[in-house]
Amino acid sequence: MAGWMPKKRKVDGENRQFNSEWTEKYLFTLPSAASSKPMCLLCNEAISVIKEYNVKRHYHSNHGSFASTYPAGSEERRKKLQVLQASFERSQMALGQFCTEQQRAMIASLRVAWTLTRQKRPFTDADTVKDCMLAVIDEVVIDQKVKESVTSAIKKVPLSDTSILRRVELLAKDVSGKLFENVRKAEYISIAVDESTDCTDMAQLCIYVRFFDGVRFREELLGLIPLEGHTTGEVIFQKIVSFFNEHELDLQKVCLLVTDGAPAMVGRVQGLVARLSAIAPHMQYLHCIIHQSVLCAKLSGDLKNTMDTVMSIVNFIRSTSSLQHRLFRQMLADTFADHTDLLVHNDVRWLSKGKVLDRFCELRQEIVSFLRTCKHKRAANLLEGMLDERFMAEVYFLCDIFGHMNTLNLELQGRGKSIADLVERLCAFKTKLSIFKTDLITKKLLHFPQLRAFMSTSPRGEITPEQLQSEGVADFWCNHVSQYQYPTIRKVASLILTMFGSTYTCESSFSHMNAIKTMGRCSMSNQKLHECLRIGLTTYEPNYAEIAKSRQCNFSH
């Protein structure tokens, strides 16, 4: 046919294979690595196409003298071929070992980066770690050959601050990938949302997620999102929606949203809850149970006046002048008191009030002695209150009742606690309140040890109820109930146990955030802060070997 042209041959489609006979005839071999090309045993040159013509041409064109010196089929040629093959195998083994050493150095670098980040240490501390390891080896290892070998291996590990920076990125990507994959598979998820600012006044939105991964219930940092401008409900809503879309997460799976009750979160029209409810109508909302319980600690009437007086006495001793504060501490040291100073109350810290009262009661006698010797005008008025038995009885009562409140608060805090656990603690405390009331009416004061010690010179023995420990509800469903047993009730249990009961995880995360991004590391980017916080809080473990295999590994220079 006129104008017909043959199709161009495609070598890749011909599926050519290496013939083992070419090793004897042309001194070529095929390395074991994937996609390898035939290689000449004499000059280590590889040919591009696996074809006998190409192999033969290379042999006769470049190694004609070898063919005449070692004729085909001769014993000398066979021995020479064995030597060439052994040399080639040794070189391949050395190359493989070299690559393995590089990967081991990479894995060591990853593990150091993981440890430093979990401990919230600066990236520059990695070089200090290397210096410490070398110093230890120099002192501990006696054998000189072993010392040189180990020292050489440690020096090859890349531990510069820029290397650790890259390792943190890889580690965070690895664990976040596992997290997002499990969240996508979860039937229900619960999220806790809170907002705070870092040391550079950058607002950070913390999102925590709780879900069942098929084996156990997990609580993980879902994301730390910077809020560059305003922190209104609309801005927070848009950030959360964008984050879920970016990582292919389904907002329809959110069964519960927990917040701290701020207006931007719970506004009826513009708040985050209202906006999310519009696109996820099945989602429920909860005001953090811990925040609700703290409202019970608000005082009024005579008890508020008593607390204010206690704070006045503490502030008078600690804050009137530096000299007065030093003299009080010196008096405590001279009298061998149990404590070295009074505590200052802080409304932001939930447990502060009970601890302040406890310390105040334990140092009562020392405070009275100091006020008697103090020449300040206010000291006489404050001393009069300290000697008033009614006033001190109210102080001891507040000390005991806030002790019970602190115990409840600590029981509500912590990770791995579902809404069922928190409601159970609250119901138990409500029952205790009636017991406390009866205890006060009968004047037995079994649950008010500080007040009882003050009211009686020979206090009765204190009754401490035994603490009953049992397996948690979540652990029971994970460990003993098969997914094929009671499918309906198991589905309900999974839904309830997935729900957060508080924003404790977010509040705790902000403490970690402030420990990571300090004024000494104030230039840290939002992305790096997110990565460091994820590594510092995650329960997932990275796959160091897989990360090392997927990257180009190099020794430290």
XYZ file of C-alpha atoms in Angstrom:
557
model
C 0.000 0.000 0.000
C 1.360 3.381 -1.024
C 2.563 5.516 1.835
C 2.532 2.654 4.288
C 5.199 2.901 7.006
C 6.045 0.124 9.487
C 5.137 0.846 13.098
C 7.980 1.882 15.345
C 9.106 -0.966 17.568
C 8.677 -0.544 21.310
C 11.430 -2.316 23.211
C 9.524 -2.146 26.525
C 6.697 -4.160 25.029
C 8.872 -7.030 23.770
C 9.401 -8.475 27.274
C 13.022 -9.454 26.621
C 14.689 -11.620 29.264
C 18.261 -12.283 30.242
C 19.690 -15.635 29.095
C 21.909 -17.345 31.690
C 24.119 -18.745 28.898
C 25.389 -15.208 28.214
C 27.394 -15.365 31.442
C 29.598 -18.178 30.089
C 29.754 -16.884 26.506
C 30.017 -13.099 26.998
C 30.791 -12.622 30.744
C 27.542 -10.751 31.464
C 25.352 -11.093 34.552
C 22.032 -9.634 35.708
C 21.991 -7.931 39.163
C 19.219 -8.968 41.525
C 17.832 -5.445 41.990
C 14.517 -4.609 40.302
C 14.667 -3.094 36.774
C 18.381 -3.952 36.498
C 20.217 -4.121 33.156
C 22.789 -6.783 32.124
C 26.245 -5.840 33.448
C 29.671 -6.817 32.158
C 31.793 -8.631 34.756
C 34.998 -7.194 33.266
C 34.227 -3.471 33.073
C 30.969 -3.222 35.095
C 29.284 -1.446 32.201
C 25.559 -2.041 31.689
C 23.786 -2.243 28.333
C 20.464 -0.492 27.803
C 18.586 -3.279 25.982
C 18.456 -6.952 26.987
C 19.382 -8.411 23.587
C 22.038 -10.963 22.632
C 23.283 -8.865 19.727
C 24.056 -5.946 22.072
C 25.746 -8.214 24.621
C 27.838 -9.964 21.967
C 28.896 -6.702 20.308
C 30.055 -5.236 23.627
C 32.087 -8.360 24.427
C 33.923 -8.568 21.080
C 34.376 -4.814 20.712
C 35.783 -4.129 24.198
C 37.228 -7.422 25.431
C 38.700 -9.142 22.369
C 42.020 -9.735 24.134
C 40.242 -11.569 26.941
C 38.600 -13.886 24.402
C 41.994 -14.789 22.947
C 43.707 -15.176 26.337
C 40.909 -17.273 27.819
C 39.343 -19.285 24.973
C 35.745 -20.462 25.316
C 35.436 -23.842 27.039
C 38.932 -23.763 28.601
C 39.625 -24.469 32.265
C 41.419 -21.137 32.631
C 38.341 -19.305 31.426
C 36.113 -21.165 33.889
C 38.372 -20.284 36.857
C 38.633 -16.671 35.764
C 34.837 -16.454 35.458
C 34.445 -17.788 39.020
C 36.812 -15.098 40.311
C 34.904 -12.366 38.437
C 31.540 -13.588 39.730
C 32.796 -13.775 43.345
C 34.177 -10.237 43.078
C 30.877 -8.960 41.673
C 28.853 -10.613 44.482
C 31.132 -9.071 47.135
C 30.682 -5.624 45.627
C 26.900 -6.061 45.538
C 26.881 -7.225 49.161
C 28.992 -4.239 50.215
C 26.642 -1.899 48.358
C 23.621 -3.490 50.023
C 25.254 -3.207 53.438
C 26.081 0.442 52.744
C 22.453 1.180 51.927
C 21.349 -0.661 55.054
C 23.728 1.420 57.183
C 22.312 4.575 55.656
C 18.773 3.436 56.436
C 19.789 2.610 60.005
C 21.276 6.073 60.379
C 18.008 7.512 59.051
C 15.955 5.433 61.502
C 18.187 6.552 64.381
C 17.681 10.167 63.317
C 13.908 9.621 63.195
C 13.834 8.104 66.669
C 15.870 10.948 68.148
C 13.508 13.449 66.498
C 10.515 11.552 67.900
C 11.937 11.498 71.431
C 12.940 15.166 71.413
C 9.542 16.253 70.106
C 7.668 14.091 72.625
C 9.717 15.797 75.341
C 8.984 19.238 73.796
C 12.679 19.975 73.324
C 14.152 22.371 70.710
C 15.428 20.852 67.457
C 18.932 22.130 68.187
C 19.174 19.745 71.153
C 19.782 16.896 68.691
C 23.445 17.870 68.274
C 23.744 17.859 72.057
C 22.313 14.338 72.073
C 25.021 13.240 69.648
C 27.750 14.843 71.786
C 26.369 13.086 74.871
C 26.329 9.710 73.112
C 29.931 10.162 71.964
C 30.999 11.172 75.488
C 29.322 8.093 76.992
C 30.906 5.756 74.422
C 34.309 7.305 75.056
C 34.077 6.588 78.784
C 32.161 3.298 78.880
C 33.505 1.250 75.948
C 36.990 -0.106 76.643
C 37.731 -2.126 73.487
C 39.341 0.299 71.029
C 38.013 -1.385 67.882
C 34.473 -1.473 69.226
C 34.784 2.139 70.352
C 35.938 3.280 66.913
C 33.162 1.316 65.199
C 30.389 2.650 67.424
C 31.752 6.209 67.358
C 31.911 6.125 63.575
C 28.304 4.891 63.365
C 27.042 7.616 65.721
C 28.853 10.352 63.810
C 27.121 9.241 60.613
C 23.629 9.814 62.083
C 22.239 13.131 60.710
C 21.167 15.123 63.758
C 21.419 18.750 62.705
C 18.509 21.056 63.511
C 17.466 21.135 59.838
C 17.562 17.323 59.676
C 15.385 17.043 62.778
C 13.031 19.617 61.265
C 12.509 17.366 58.238
C 12.190 14.245 60.401
C 9.418 15.866 62.453
C 7.514 16.586 59.255
C 7.818 12.951 58.137
C 6.798 11.570 61.528
C 3.797 13.867 61.843
C 2.682 12.948 58.332
C 2.961 9.246 59.134
C 0.896 9.301 62.345
C -1.672 11.781 60.984
C -2.194 9.539 57.957
C -3.054 6.625 60.262
C -5.367 8.839 62.293
C -7.340 10.229 59.341
C -7.671 6.769 57.829
C -9.183 5.398 61.054
C -11.470 8.410 61.503
C -12.858 7.920 57.975
C -13.681 4.304 58.831
C -15.335 5.110 62.180
C -19.125 4.865 62.367
C -19.440 7.739 64.860
C -17.082 10.470 65.973
C -17.263 13.060 68.741
C -15.312 16.324 68.682
C -14.240 18.732 71.424
C -13.457 22.280 70.294
C -11.730 25.081 72.189
C -9.696 28.190 71.344
C -6.707 29.794 73.031
C -3.694 31.962 72.139
C -0.016 31.051 72.043
C 2.899 33.170 73.268
C 2.800 35.319 70.113
C -0.924 36.145 70.535
C -1.848 33.880 67.621
C -5.265 32.343 68.240
C -5.185 28.558 67.891
C -8.300 26.416 67.450
C -7.859 22.953 68.952
C -10.050 20.095 67.686
C -9.949 16.750 69.470
C -11.710 13.639 68.192
C -12.945 10.522 70.010
C -13.886 7.418 68.047
C -13.869 3.617 68.063
C -11.205 2.177 65.745
C -12.550 -1.386 65.869
C -10.333 -2.389 68.799
C -10.520 0.429 71.326
C -11.775 3.965 71.833
C -9.214 6.578 70.901
C -8.838 10.266 71.739
C -6.571 12.063 69.300
C -5.664 15.594 68.308
C -7.533 16.062 65.045
C -6.050 19.443 64.245
C -4.591 22.704 65.538
C -5.886 25.457 63.256
C -4.515 29.032 63.428
C -7.067 31.856 63.501
C -5.267 34.841 62.010
C -7.994 37.434 62.601
C -11.306 37.368 64.448
C -12.435 34.318 66.426
C -16.173 34.583 65.805
C -18.503 31.638 65.400
C -18.568 32.152 61.642
C -14.760 32.100 61.341
C -14.467 28.972 63.506
C -17.239 27.278 61.510
C -15.544 28.000 58.177
C -12.183 26.743 59.466
C -13.687 23.469 60.711
C -15.621 22.845 57.487
C -12.502 23.543 55.381
C -10.408 21.241 57.573
C -12.904 18.377 57.268
C -13.143 18.833 53.487
C -9.362 19.013 53.079
C -8.859 15.693 54.856
C -11.986 14.029 53.386
C -13.717 13.680 56.758
C -17.506 13.482 57.083
C -19.194 16.006 59.380
C -22.360 13.886 59.251
C -20.581 11.332 61.456
C -20.212 13.828 64.310
C -22.621 12.660 67.013
C -21.591 15.186 69.677
C -19.879 18.578 69.825
C -18.416 19.667 73.179
C -17.372 23.271 73.879
C -16.564 25.452 76.863
C -19.807 27.419 76.481
C -18.228 30.615 75.094
C -20.591 32.892 73.083
C -18.726 32.213 69.836
C -19.424 28.525 70.377
C -23.019 28.455 71.623
C -24.621 31.569 70.138
C -28.202 30.718 69.103
C -27.830 32.225 65.615
C -24.178 33.025 64.882
C -22.519 30.444 67.144
C -20.592 27.391 66.001
C -23.207 24.988 67.379
C -26.047 26.601 65.423
C -24.055 26.642 62.189
C -22.880 23.029 62.452
C -26.360 21.860 63.404
C -27.644 23.276 60.119
C -25.439 20.926 58.068
C -25.362 18.033 60.577
C -28.873 17.950 62.120
C -28.224 14.700 64.017
C -25.335 16.252 65.944
C -25.891 16.889 69.664
C -24.252 19.638 71.725
C -22.837 19.545 75.265
C -21.493 22.271 77.525
C -18.313 20.866 79.094
C -19.288 18.997 82.281
C -16.124 20.134 84.081
C -16.927 23.769 83.370
C -20.440 23.185 84.669
C -19.172 21.584 87.875
C -16.873 24.541 88.529
C -19.939 26.787 88.709
C -20.899 24.885 91.875
C -17.788 26.294 93.547
C -19.093 29.865 93.324
C -19.619 31.281 96.814
C -22.150 33.796 98.150
C -23.230 35.385 101.427
C -21.233 34.710 104.602
C -19.070 32.006 103.001
C -17.977 34.431 100.274
C -17.033 36.975 102.949
C -15.053 34.285 104.753
C -13.183 33.345 101.587
C -12.470 37.009 100.825
C -11.051 37.466 104.321
C -8.756 34.461 103.886
C -7.512 35.929 100.610
C -6.958 39.283 102.339
C -4.788 37.639 104.999
C -2.769 35.722 102.389
C -2.292 38.814 100.232
C -1.361 40.915 103.286
C 1.448 38.525 104.196
C 2.710 37.895 100.675
C 2.101 41.158 98.844
C 2.269 44.085 101.273
C 6.061 44.276 100.969
C 8.942 42.048 99.955
C 10.466 42.429 103.401
C 7.295 41.238 105.144
C 7.085 38.211 102.854
C 10.725 37.323 103.527
C 10.224 37.648 107.287
C 7.232 35.286 107.183
C 9.165 32.672 105.238
C 12.112 33.041 107.601
C 9.781 32.467 110.563
C 8.442 29.268 108.945
C 12.000 28.043 108.410
C 13.000 28.847 112.025
C 9.959 27.056 113.486
C 10.428 24.026 111.216
C 6.923 24.377 109.786
C 5.576 21.775 107.363
C 5.513 24.315 104.523
C 7.728 27.159 103.336
C 5.046 29.642 102.220
C 1.345 30.362 101.690
C -0.326 29.745 98.334
C -2.004 32.427 96.226
C -5.509 31.868 94.865
C -6.077 31.961 91.109
C -9.622 31.856 89.718
C -8.383 30.463 86.398
C -6.923 27.349 88.017
C -9.793 25.138 89.092
C -8.086 23.408 92.017
C -6.469 26.555 93.396
C -9.117 27.533 95.955
C -9.099 24.224 97.830
C -5.288 24.057 97.944
C -5.036 27.626 99.248
C -7.472 26.860 102.082
C -5.716 23.609 102.915
C -2.337 25.351 103.216
C -3.926 28.206 105.216
C -5.397 25.805 107.765
C -2.144 23.863 108.146
C -0.214 27.101 108.846
C -2.867 28.636 111.108
C -0.709 28.820 114.246
C 2.248 30.311 112.334
C -0.027 32.957 110.763
C -1.387 33.955 114.186
C 2.143 34.247 115.600
C 3.294 36.370 112.676
C 0.307 38.734 112.860
C 0.921 39.249 116.605
C 4.485 40.379 115.962
C 3.669 42.439 112.871
C 3.588 46.217 113.441
C 1.440 47.009 110.401
C -1.920 48.682 111.143
C -3.967 46.025 109.321
C -2.350 43.176 111.245
C -4.503 43.750 114.364
C -7.781 43.587 112.427
C -6.732 40.446 110.549
C -5.556 38.842 113.804
C -8.989 39.457 115.318
C -10.545 37.390 112.509
C -8.028 34.581 112.987
C -8.963 34.359 116.667
C -12.719 34.305 115.946
C -13.864 30.680 116.348
C -16.947 31.121 114.145
C -14.830 32.557 111.350
C -12.259 29.744 111.621
C -15.013 27.118 111.728
C -16.279 28.435 108.400
C -12.710 28.375 107.041
C -12.269 24.717 108.041
C -15.667 23.876 106.593
C -14.701 25.482 103.259
C -11.394 23.616 103.357
C -13.188 20.264 103.691
C -15.938 20.949 101.164
C -13.477 22.262 98.570
C -11.384 19.178 99.192
C -14.368 17.076 98.111
C -14.895 19.395 95.121
C -11.250 18.980 94.112
C -11.582 15.213 94.332
C -14.578 15.365 92.004
C -12.749 17.703 89.645
C -9.775 15.368 89.403
C -12.088 12.425 88.723
C -13.663 14.356 85.848
C -10.294 15.227 84.331
C -8.064 12.918 82.336
C -8.039 11.269 78.944
C -10.044 8.266 77.861
C -13.204 9.244 79.753
C -16.520 9.171 77.936
C -19.633 11.135 78.797
C -20.950 8.043 80.628
C -17.944 8.088 82.979
C -18.368 11.787 83.786
C -22.138 11.580 84.380
C -21.553 8.611 86.689
C -19.107 10.674 88.788
C -21.562 13.582 88.977
C -24.464 11.378 90.058
C -22.280 9.806 92.734
C -21.299 13.252 94.036
C -24.942 14.349 94.190
C -25.609 11.340 96.395
C -22.663 12.310 98.593
C -24.128 15.777 99.130
C -27.054 14.314 101.056
C -24.594 12.302 103.145
C -22.569 15.445 103.853
C -25.734 17.236 104.951
C -26.652 14.460 107.384
C -23.081 14.419 108.646
C -23.267 18.135 109.471
C -26.708 17.892 111.117
C -25.666 15.005 113.381
C -22.357 16.795 114.086
C -20.403 13.570 113.576
C -18.323 15.318 110.894
C -17.015 12.018 109.526
C -16.523 13.597 106.101
C -15.152 16.898 107.420
C -11.836 15.981 109.082
C -10.402 19.517 109.206
C -13.566 20.939 110.789
C -13.806 17.998 113.207
C -10.206 18.524 114.342
C -10.917 22.182 114.969
C -14.214 21.606 116.820
C -12.932 18.863 119.094
C -9.755 18.579 121.118
C -10.009 14.755 120.974
C -11.226 13.968 117.432
C -12.878 10.673 116.657
C -11.436 8.229 114.187
C -12.048 9.084 110.580
C -13.995 6.633 108.459
C -12.628 6.324 104.940
C -14.855 4.446 102.494
C -13.051 1.770 100.544
C -12.337 2.691 96.907
C -13.904 0.132 94.636
C -12.012 -0.395 91.405
C -13.528 -2.205 88.489
C -13.146 -2.442 84.771
C -14.360 0.634 82.905
C -17.433 0.580 80.706
C -15.465 1.231 77.519
C -12.956 -1.530 78.314
C -15.801 -3.950 79.034
C -17.383 -3.423 75.602
C -14.022 -3.584 73.839
C -12.756 -6.692 75.627
C -15.801 -8.865 76.293
C -18.576 -8.118 73.823
C -18.117 -9.448 70.308
C -19.292 -7.351 67.374
C -21.624 -10.224 66.489
C -23.267 -10.276 69.945
C -26.131 -7.934 70.729
C -25.597 -5.798 67.588
C -28.294 -3.247 68.443
C -27.240 -2.541 72.028
C -23.596 -2.599 70.945
C -24.352 0.102 68.386
C -25.986 2.243 71.073
C -23.050 1.645 73.426
C -20.599 2.593 70.697
C -22.495 5.833 70.074
C -22.584 6.818 73.762
C -19.012 5.781 74.562
C -17.753 7.741 71.561
C -19.043 10.979 73.094
C -16.739 13.381 74.892
C -17.899 14.631 78.283
C -15.636 17.665 78.546
C -13.068 19.831 76.775
C -10.321 18.531 79.073
C -8.310 17.199 76.126
C -8.300 20.632 74.490
C -7.371 22.412 77.726
C -4.564 19.924 78.301
C -3.365 20.357 74.704
C -3.001 24.096 75.213
C -0.680 23.419 78.146
C 1.454 21.255 75.863
C 1.270 23.930 73.149
C 2.615 26.578 75.530
C 5.421 24.234 76.586
C 6.400 23.726 72.929
C 6.082 27.281 71.611
C 7.862 29.374 74.226
C 9.334 32.855 73.887
C 12.625 31.154 73.053
C 10.912 29.440 70.095
C 8.462 32.206 69.207
C 9.468 32.114 65.507
C 8.092 28.586 65.132
C 5.571 28.420 62.283
C 1.981 27.305 62.812
C 2.628 24.216 60.691
C 5.624 23.139 62.784
C 3.682 23.813 65.991
C 0.890 21.596 64.702
C 3.351 18.820 63.816
C 5.154 18.995 67.174
C 1.882 19.004 69.104
C 0.578 16.016 67.130
C 3.729 14.010 67.852
C 3.683 15.074 71.494
C 0.090 13.918 72.071
C -0.585 11.037 69.688
C -1.068 7.437 70.805
C 0.021 6.162 67.385
C 3.545 4.861 66.782
C 5.336 5.731 63.528
C 6.738 3.056 61.227
C 10.386 4.098 61.205
C 11.519 1.412 58.742
C 8.868 2.287 56.160
C 9.666 5.992 56.424
C 13.379 5.287 55.934
C 12.724 3.073 52.900
C 10.547 5.698 51.259
C 13.184 8.434 51.545
C 16.666 9.001 50.196
C 19.000 8.216 53.089
C 22.341 9.954 53.591
C 25.030 9.944 56.226
C 25.883 13.004 58.285
C 28.772 14.990 56.828
